[in-house]
CSV table of C-alpha atoms in Angstrom, one decimal:
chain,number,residue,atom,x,y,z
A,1,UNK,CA,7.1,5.4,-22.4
A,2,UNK,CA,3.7,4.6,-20.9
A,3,UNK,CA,4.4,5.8,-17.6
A,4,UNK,CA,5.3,9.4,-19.0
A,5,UNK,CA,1.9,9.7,-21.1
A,6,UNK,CA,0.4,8.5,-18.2
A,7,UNK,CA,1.8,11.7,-16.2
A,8,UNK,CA,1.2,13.9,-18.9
A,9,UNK,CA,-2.8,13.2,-19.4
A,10,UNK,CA,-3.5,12.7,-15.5
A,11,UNK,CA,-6.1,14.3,-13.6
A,12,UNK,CA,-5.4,14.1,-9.4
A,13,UNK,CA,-7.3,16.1,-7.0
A,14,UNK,CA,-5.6,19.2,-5.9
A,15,UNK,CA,-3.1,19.9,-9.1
A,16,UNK,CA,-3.9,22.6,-11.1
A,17,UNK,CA,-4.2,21.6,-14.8
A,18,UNK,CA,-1.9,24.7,-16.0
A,19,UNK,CA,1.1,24.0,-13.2
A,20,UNK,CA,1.3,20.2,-12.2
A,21,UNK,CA,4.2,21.3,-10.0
A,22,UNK,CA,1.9,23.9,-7.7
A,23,UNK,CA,-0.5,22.0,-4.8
A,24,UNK,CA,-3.8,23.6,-4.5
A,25,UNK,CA,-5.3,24.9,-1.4
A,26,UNK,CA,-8.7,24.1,-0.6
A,27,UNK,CA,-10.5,27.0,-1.7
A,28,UNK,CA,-8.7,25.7,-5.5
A,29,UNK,CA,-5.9,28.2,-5.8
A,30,UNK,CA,-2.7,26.9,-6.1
A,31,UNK,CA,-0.4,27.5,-3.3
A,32,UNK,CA,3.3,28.3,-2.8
A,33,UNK,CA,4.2,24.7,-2.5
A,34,UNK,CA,6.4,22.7,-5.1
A,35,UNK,CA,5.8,19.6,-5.3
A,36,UNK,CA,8.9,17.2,-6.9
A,37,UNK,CA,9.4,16.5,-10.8
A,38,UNK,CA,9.0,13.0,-10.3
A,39,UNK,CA,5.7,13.0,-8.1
A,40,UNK,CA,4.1,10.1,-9.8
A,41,UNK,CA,6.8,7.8,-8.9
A,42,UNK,CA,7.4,8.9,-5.9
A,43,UNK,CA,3.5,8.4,-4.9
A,44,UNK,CA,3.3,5.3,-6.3
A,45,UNK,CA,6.4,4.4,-4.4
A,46,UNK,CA,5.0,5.5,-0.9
A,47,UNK,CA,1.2,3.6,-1.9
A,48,UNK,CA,3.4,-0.1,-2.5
A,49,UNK,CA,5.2,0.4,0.8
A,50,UNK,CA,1.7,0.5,2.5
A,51,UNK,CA,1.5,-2.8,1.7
A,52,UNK,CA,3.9,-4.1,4.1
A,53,UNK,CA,2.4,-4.6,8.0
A,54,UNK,CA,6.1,-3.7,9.3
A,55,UNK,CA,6.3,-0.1,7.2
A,56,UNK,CA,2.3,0.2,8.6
A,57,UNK,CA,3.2,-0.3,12.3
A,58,UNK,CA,6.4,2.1,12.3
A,59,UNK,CA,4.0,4.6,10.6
A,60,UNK,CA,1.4,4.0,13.6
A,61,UNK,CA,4.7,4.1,16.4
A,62,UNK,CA,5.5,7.2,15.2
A,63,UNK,CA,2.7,9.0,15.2
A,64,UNK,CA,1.9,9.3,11.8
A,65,UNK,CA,-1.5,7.6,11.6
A,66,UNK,CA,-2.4,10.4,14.5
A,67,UNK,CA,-1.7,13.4,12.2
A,68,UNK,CA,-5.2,15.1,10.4
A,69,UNK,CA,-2.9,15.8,7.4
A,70,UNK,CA,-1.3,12.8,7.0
A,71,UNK,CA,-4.8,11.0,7.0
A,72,UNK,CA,-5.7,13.7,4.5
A,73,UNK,CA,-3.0,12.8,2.2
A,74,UNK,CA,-4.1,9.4,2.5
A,75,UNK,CA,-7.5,9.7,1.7
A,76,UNK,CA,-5.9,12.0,-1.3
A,77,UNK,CA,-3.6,9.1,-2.8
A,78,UNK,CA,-6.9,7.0,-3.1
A,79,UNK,CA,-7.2,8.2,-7.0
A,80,UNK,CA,-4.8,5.1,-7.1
A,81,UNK,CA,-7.8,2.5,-7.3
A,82,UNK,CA,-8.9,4.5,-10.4
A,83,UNK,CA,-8.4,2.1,-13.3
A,84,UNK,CA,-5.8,4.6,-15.1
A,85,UNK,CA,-4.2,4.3,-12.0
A,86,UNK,CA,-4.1,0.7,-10.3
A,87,UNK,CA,-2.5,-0.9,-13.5
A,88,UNK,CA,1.0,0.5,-11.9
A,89,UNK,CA,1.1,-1.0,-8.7
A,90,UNK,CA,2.2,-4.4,-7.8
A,91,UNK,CA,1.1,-4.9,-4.5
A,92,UNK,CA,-2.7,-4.9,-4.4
A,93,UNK,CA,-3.2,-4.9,-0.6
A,94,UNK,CA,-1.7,-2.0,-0.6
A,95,UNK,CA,-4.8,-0.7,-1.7
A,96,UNK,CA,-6.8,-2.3,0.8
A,97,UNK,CA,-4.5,-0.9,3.7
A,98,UNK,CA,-4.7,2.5,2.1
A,99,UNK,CA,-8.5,2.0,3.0
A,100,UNK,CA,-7.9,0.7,6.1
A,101,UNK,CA,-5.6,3.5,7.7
A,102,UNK,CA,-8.1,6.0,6.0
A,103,UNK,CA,-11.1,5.1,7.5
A,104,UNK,CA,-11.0,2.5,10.1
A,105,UNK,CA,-9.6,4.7,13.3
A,106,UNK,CA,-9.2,1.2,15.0
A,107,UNK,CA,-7.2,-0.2,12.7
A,108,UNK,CA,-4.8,2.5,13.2
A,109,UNK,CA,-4.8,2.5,16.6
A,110,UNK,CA,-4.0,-1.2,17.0
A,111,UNK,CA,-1.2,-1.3,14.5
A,112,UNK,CA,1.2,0.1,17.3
A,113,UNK,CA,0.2,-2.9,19.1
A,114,UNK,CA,3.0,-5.3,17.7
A,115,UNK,CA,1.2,-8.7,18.0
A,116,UNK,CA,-1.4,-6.8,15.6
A,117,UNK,CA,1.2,-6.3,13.1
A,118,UNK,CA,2.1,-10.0,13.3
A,119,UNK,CA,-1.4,-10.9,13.0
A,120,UNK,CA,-1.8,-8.4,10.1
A,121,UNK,CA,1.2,-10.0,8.2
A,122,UNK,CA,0.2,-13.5,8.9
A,123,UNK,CA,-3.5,-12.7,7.6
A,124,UNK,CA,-1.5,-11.3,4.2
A,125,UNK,CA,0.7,-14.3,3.7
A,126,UNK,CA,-2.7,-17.0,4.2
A,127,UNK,CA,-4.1,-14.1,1.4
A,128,UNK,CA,-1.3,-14.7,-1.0
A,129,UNK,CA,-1.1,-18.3,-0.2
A,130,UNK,CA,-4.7,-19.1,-0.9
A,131,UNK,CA,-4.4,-16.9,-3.9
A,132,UNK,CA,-1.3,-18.9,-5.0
A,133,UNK,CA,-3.1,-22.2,-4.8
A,134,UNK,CA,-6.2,-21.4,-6.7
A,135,UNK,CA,-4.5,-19.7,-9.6
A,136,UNK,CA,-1.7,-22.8,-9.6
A,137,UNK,CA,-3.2,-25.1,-8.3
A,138,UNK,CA,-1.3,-27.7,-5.5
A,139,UNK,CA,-0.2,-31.2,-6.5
A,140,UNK,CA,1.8,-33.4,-4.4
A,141,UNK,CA,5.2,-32.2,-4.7
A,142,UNK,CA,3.3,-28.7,-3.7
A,143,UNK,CA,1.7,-30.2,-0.6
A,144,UNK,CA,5.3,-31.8,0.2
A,145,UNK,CA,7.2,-28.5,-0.4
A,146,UNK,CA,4.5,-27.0,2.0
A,147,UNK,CA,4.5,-29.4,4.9
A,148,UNK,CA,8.1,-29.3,5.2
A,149,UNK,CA,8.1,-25.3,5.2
A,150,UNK,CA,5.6,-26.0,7.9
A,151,UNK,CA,8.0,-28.3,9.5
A,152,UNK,CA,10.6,-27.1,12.1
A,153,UNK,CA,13.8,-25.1,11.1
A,154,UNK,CA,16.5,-27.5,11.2
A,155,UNK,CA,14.7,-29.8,8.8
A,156,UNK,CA,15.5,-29.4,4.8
A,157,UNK,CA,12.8,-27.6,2.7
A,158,UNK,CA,13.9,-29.5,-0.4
A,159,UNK,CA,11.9,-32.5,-1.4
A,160,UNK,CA,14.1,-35.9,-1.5
């Protein structure tokens, strides 16, 4: 399996080469912690879900985005935009976020702000909605479709 290899050959900051289960300090020796079996998966999992505004402003509520060693793991988990790396993950902005929350102290701040979050999510879905057009392209029945998801609730989304 590709993924396997992929855990096998990788190279991430602070994991000695010898024991990929034993976190190094930083002076570089490895300290008592052990880190799980399935680290790769379950980093890759916690990157994606930084994608979403809602998981972003929780993190922000609860203090986490105030936490030196929480921004410290962030800024570690940015090997991800490393080309060995980025092929796994399936939401891009979650990239872009990771950026974000690591070095824009603003950012962070106005994420526990709840219409922030909205405005964050609404700035994603015009991303993915621009993208969507220029890679598909919008015809007529498109434009339809849209204007009636546009359209109030109680109307039908389906085109006649």
């Amino acid at each position: 399996m590709e993924l396997d290899s992929a855990m096998e050959t990788e190279k991430r900051p602070r994991v000695s080469e010898g024991a990929s289960n034993e976190a190094m300090d930083t002076n570089g020796s490895a300290s008592d912690i052990d880190l799980p079996k399935k680290r790769f998966e379950m980093e890759l999992e916690f990157l994606q879900m930084l994608a979403s505004p809602a998981y972003l402003h929780f993190l922000a509520v609860n203090e986490y985005l105030n936490d030196e060693n929480f921004i410290e793991f962030l800024e570690y988990l940015s090997y991800w935009k490393r080309p060995e790396y980025v092929k796994y993950i399936t939401y891009p902005h979650a990239l872009f976020f990771l950026d974000q929350l690591t070095y824009n102290e603003r950012f962070r701040r106005e994420l526990k702000q709840v219409p922030f979050r909205d405005f964050v999510h609404q700035q994603q879905f015009e991303s993915w909605r621009y993208r969507c057009a220029q890679l598909y392209g919008l015809g007529s029945k498109e434009k339809d479709i849209n204007a009636q998801l546009e359209g109030s609730l109680g109307e039908s989304v389906h085109p006649s």
